[in-house]
GROMACS .gro file of C-alpha atoms in nm:
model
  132
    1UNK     CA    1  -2.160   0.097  -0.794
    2UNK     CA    2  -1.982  -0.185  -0.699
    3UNK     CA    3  -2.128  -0.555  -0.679
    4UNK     CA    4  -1.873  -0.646  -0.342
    5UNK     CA    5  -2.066  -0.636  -0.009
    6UNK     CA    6  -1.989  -0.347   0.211
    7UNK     CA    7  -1.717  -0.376   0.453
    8UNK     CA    8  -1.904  -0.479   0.780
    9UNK     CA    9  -2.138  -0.712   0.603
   10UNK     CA   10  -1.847  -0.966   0.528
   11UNK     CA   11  -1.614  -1.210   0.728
   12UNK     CA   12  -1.329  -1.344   0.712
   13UNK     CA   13  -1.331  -1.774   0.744
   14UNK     CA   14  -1.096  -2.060   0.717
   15UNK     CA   15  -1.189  -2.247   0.363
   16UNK     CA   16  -1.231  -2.621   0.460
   17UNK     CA   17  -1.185  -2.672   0.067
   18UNK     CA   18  -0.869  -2.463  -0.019
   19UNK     CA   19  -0.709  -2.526   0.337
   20UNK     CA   20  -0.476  -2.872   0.405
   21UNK     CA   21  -0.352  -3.026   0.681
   22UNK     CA   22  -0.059  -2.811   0.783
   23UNK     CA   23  -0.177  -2.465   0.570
   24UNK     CA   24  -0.495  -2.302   0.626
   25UNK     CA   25  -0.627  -2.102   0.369
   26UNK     CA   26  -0.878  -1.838   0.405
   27UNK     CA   27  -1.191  -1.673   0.194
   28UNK     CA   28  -1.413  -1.350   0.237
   29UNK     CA   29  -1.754  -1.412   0.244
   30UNK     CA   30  -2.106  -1.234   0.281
   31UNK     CA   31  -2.230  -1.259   0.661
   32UNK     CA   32  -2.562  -1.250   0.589
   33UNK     CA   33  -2.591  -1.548   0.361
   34UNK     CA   34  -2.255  -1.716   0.363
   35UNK     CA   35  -2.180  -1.708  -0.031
   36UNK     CA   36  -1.830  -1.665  -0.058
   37UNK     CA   37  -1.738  -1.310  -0.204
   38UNK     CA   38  -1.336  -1.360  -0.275
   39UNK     CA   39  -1.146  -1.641  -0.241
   40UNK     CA   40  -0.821  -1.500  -0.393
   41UNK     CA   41  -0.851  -1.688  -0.738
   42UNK     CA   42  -0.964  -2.012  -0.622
   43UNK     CA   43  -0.655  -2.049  -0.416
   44UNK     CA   44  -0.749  -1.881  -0.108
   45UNK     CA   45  -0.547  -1.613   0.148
   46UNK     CA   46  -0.259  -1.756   0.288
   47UNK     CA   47  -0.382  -1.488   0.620
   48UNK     CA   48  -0.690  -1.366   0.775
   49UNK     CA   49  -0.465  -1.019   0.780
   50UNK     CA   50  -0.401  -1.065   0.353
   51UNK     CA   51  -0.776  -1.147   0.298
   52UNK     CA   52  -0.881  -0.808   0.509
   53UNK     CA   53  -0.663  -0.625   0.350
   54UNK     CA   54  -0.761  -0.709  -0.023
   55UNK     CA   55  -1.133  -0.650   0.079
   56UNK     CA   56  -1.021  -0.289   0.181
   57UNK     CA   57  -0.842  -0.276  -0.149
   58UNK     CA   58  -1.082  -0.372  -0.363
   59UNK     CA   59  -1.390  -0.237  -0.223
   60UNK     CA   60  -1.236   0.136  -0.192
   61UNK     CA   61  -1.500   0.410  -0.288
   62UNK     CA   62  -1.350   0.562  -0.587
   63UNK     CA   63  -1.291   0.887  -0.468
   64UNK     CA   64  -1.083   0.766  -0.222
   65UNK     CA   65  -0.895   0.564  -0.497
   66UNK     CA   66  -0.905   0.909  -0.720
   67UNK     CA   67  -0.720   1.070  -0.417
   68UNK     CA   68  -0.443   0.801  -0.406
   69UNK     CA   69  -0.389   0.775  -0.759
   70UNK     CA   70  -0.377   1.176  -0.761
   71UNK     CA   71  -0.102   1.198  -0.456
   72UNK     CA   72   0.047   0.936  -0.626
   73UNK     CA   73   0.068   1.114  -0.946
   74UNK     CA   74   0.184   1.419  -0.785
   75UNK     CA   75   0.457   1.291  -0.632
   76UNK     CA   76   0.584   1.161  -0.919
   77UNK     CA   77   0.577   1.463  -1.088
   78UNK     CA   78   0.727   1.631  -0.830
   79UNK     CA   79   1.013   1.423  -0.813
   80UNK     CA   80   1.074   1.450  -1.214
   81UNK     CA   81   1.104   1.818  -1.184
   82UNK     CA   82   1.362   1.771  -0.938
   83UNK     CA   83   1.574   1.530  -1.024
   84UNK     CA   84   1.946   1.651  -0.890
   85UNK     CA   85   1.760   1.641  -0.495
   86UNK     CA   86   1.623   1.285  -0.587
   87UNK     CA   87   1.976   1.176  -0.669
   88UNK     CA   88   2.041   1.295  -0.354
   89UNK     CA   89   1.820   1.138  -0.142
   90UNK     CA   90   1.882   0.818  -0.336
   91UNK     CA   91   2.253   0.851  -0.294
   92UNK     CA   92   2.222   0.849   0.079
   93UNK     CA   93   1.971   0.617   0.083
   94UNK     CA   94   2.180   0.365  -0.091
   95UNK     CA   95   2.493   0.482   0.171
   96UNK     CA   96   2.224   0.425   0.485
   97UNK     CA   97   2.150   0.075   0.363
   98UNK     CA   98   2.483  -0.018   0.287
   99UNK     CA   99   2.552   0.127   0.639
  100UNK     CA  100   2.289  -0.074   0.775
  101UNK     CA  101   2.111   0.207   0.872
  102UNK     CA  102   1.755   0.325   0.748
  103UNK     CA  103   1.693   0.645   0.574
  104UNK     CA  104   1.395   0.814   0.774
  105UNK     CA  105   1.191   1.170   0.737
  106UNK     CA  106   1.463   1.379   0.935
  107UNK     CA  107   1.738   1.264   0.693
  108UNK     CA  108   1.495   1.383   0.403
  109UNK     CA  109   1.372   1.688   0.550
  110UNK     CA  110   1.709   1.804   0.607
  111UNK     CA  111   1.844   1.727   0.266
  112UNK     CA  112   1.552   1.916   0.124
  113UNK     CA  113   1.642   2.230   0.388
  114UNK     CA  114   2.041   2.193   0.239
  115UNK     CA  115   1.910   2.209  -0.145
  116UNK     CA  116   1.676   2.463  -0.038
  117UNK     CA  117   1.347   2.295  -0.220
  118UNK     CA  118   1.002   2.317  -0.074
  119UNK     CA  119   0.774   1.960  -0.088
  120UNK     CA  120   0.450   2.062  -0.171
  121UNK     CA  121   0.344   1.765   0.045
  122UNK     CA  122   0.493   1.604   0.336
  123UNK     CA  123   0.824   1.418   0.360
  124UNK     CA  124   0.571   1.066   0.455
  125UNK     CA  125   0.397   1.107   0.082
  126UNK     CA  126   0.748   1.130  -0.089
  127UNK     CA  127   0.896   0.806   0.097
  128UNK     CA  128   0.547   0.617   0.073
  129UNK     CA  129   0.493   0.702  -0.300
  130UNK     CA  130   0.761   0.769  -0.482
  131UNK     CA  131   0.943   0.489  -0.648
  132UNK     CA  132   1.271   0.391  -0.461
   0.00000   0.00000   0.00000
């Protein structure tokens, strides 16, 4: 089990400590009795946004982390088996950015229609997780 509060039990504050006159910084601590639960290394979250987001992180059941680290995994072993598409799709990506233009799901899904390979998950998972 893990030794962080749960997630509605904590808030967010600006650190009168860590923060100066033209940066605030910010800690996660317990609502209940004000201890502070994370404060980023002693150096504090440069956001209120940064400091939420690194409580979700590190207080993530660990199925849920399982799950990731699975679809993650998957992915990646996906995109080793097929290696002549993923030169493909990093081909154009590199041609869309030199373009200016982005490379989205459409432009992916189509290239995997031309080469004629099925994603065992969707088009999302392979931009989100695979390396680019």
């Amino acid at each position: 089990m893990s030794d962080l509060p749960a997630a509605g039990s904590v808030k967010v504050v600006v650190s009168a400590a860590l923060s100066d006159r033209f940066e605030k910084r910010y800690v996660i601590v317990d609502a209940a009795t004000g201890d502070v639960v994370d404060d980023a290394q002693g150096y504090g979250y440069k956001t209120a946004q940064n400091a939420h987001r690194a409580h979700a992180y590190t207080s993530m059941p660990p199925k849920k982390k399982r799950r990731r680290d699975a679809a993650q995994r998957q992915v990646r072993r996906w995109c080793a088996a097929h290696p002549e598409f993923m030169q493909h799709v990093k081909q154009s990506m590199f041609y869309a950015l030199k373009d200016g233009l982005n490379l989205t799901e459409a432009d992916v899904r189509a290239m995997a229609d031309e080469h004629g390979v099925e994603l065992p998950f969707s088009v999302k998972d392979l931009m989100q997780r695979w390396n680019w």
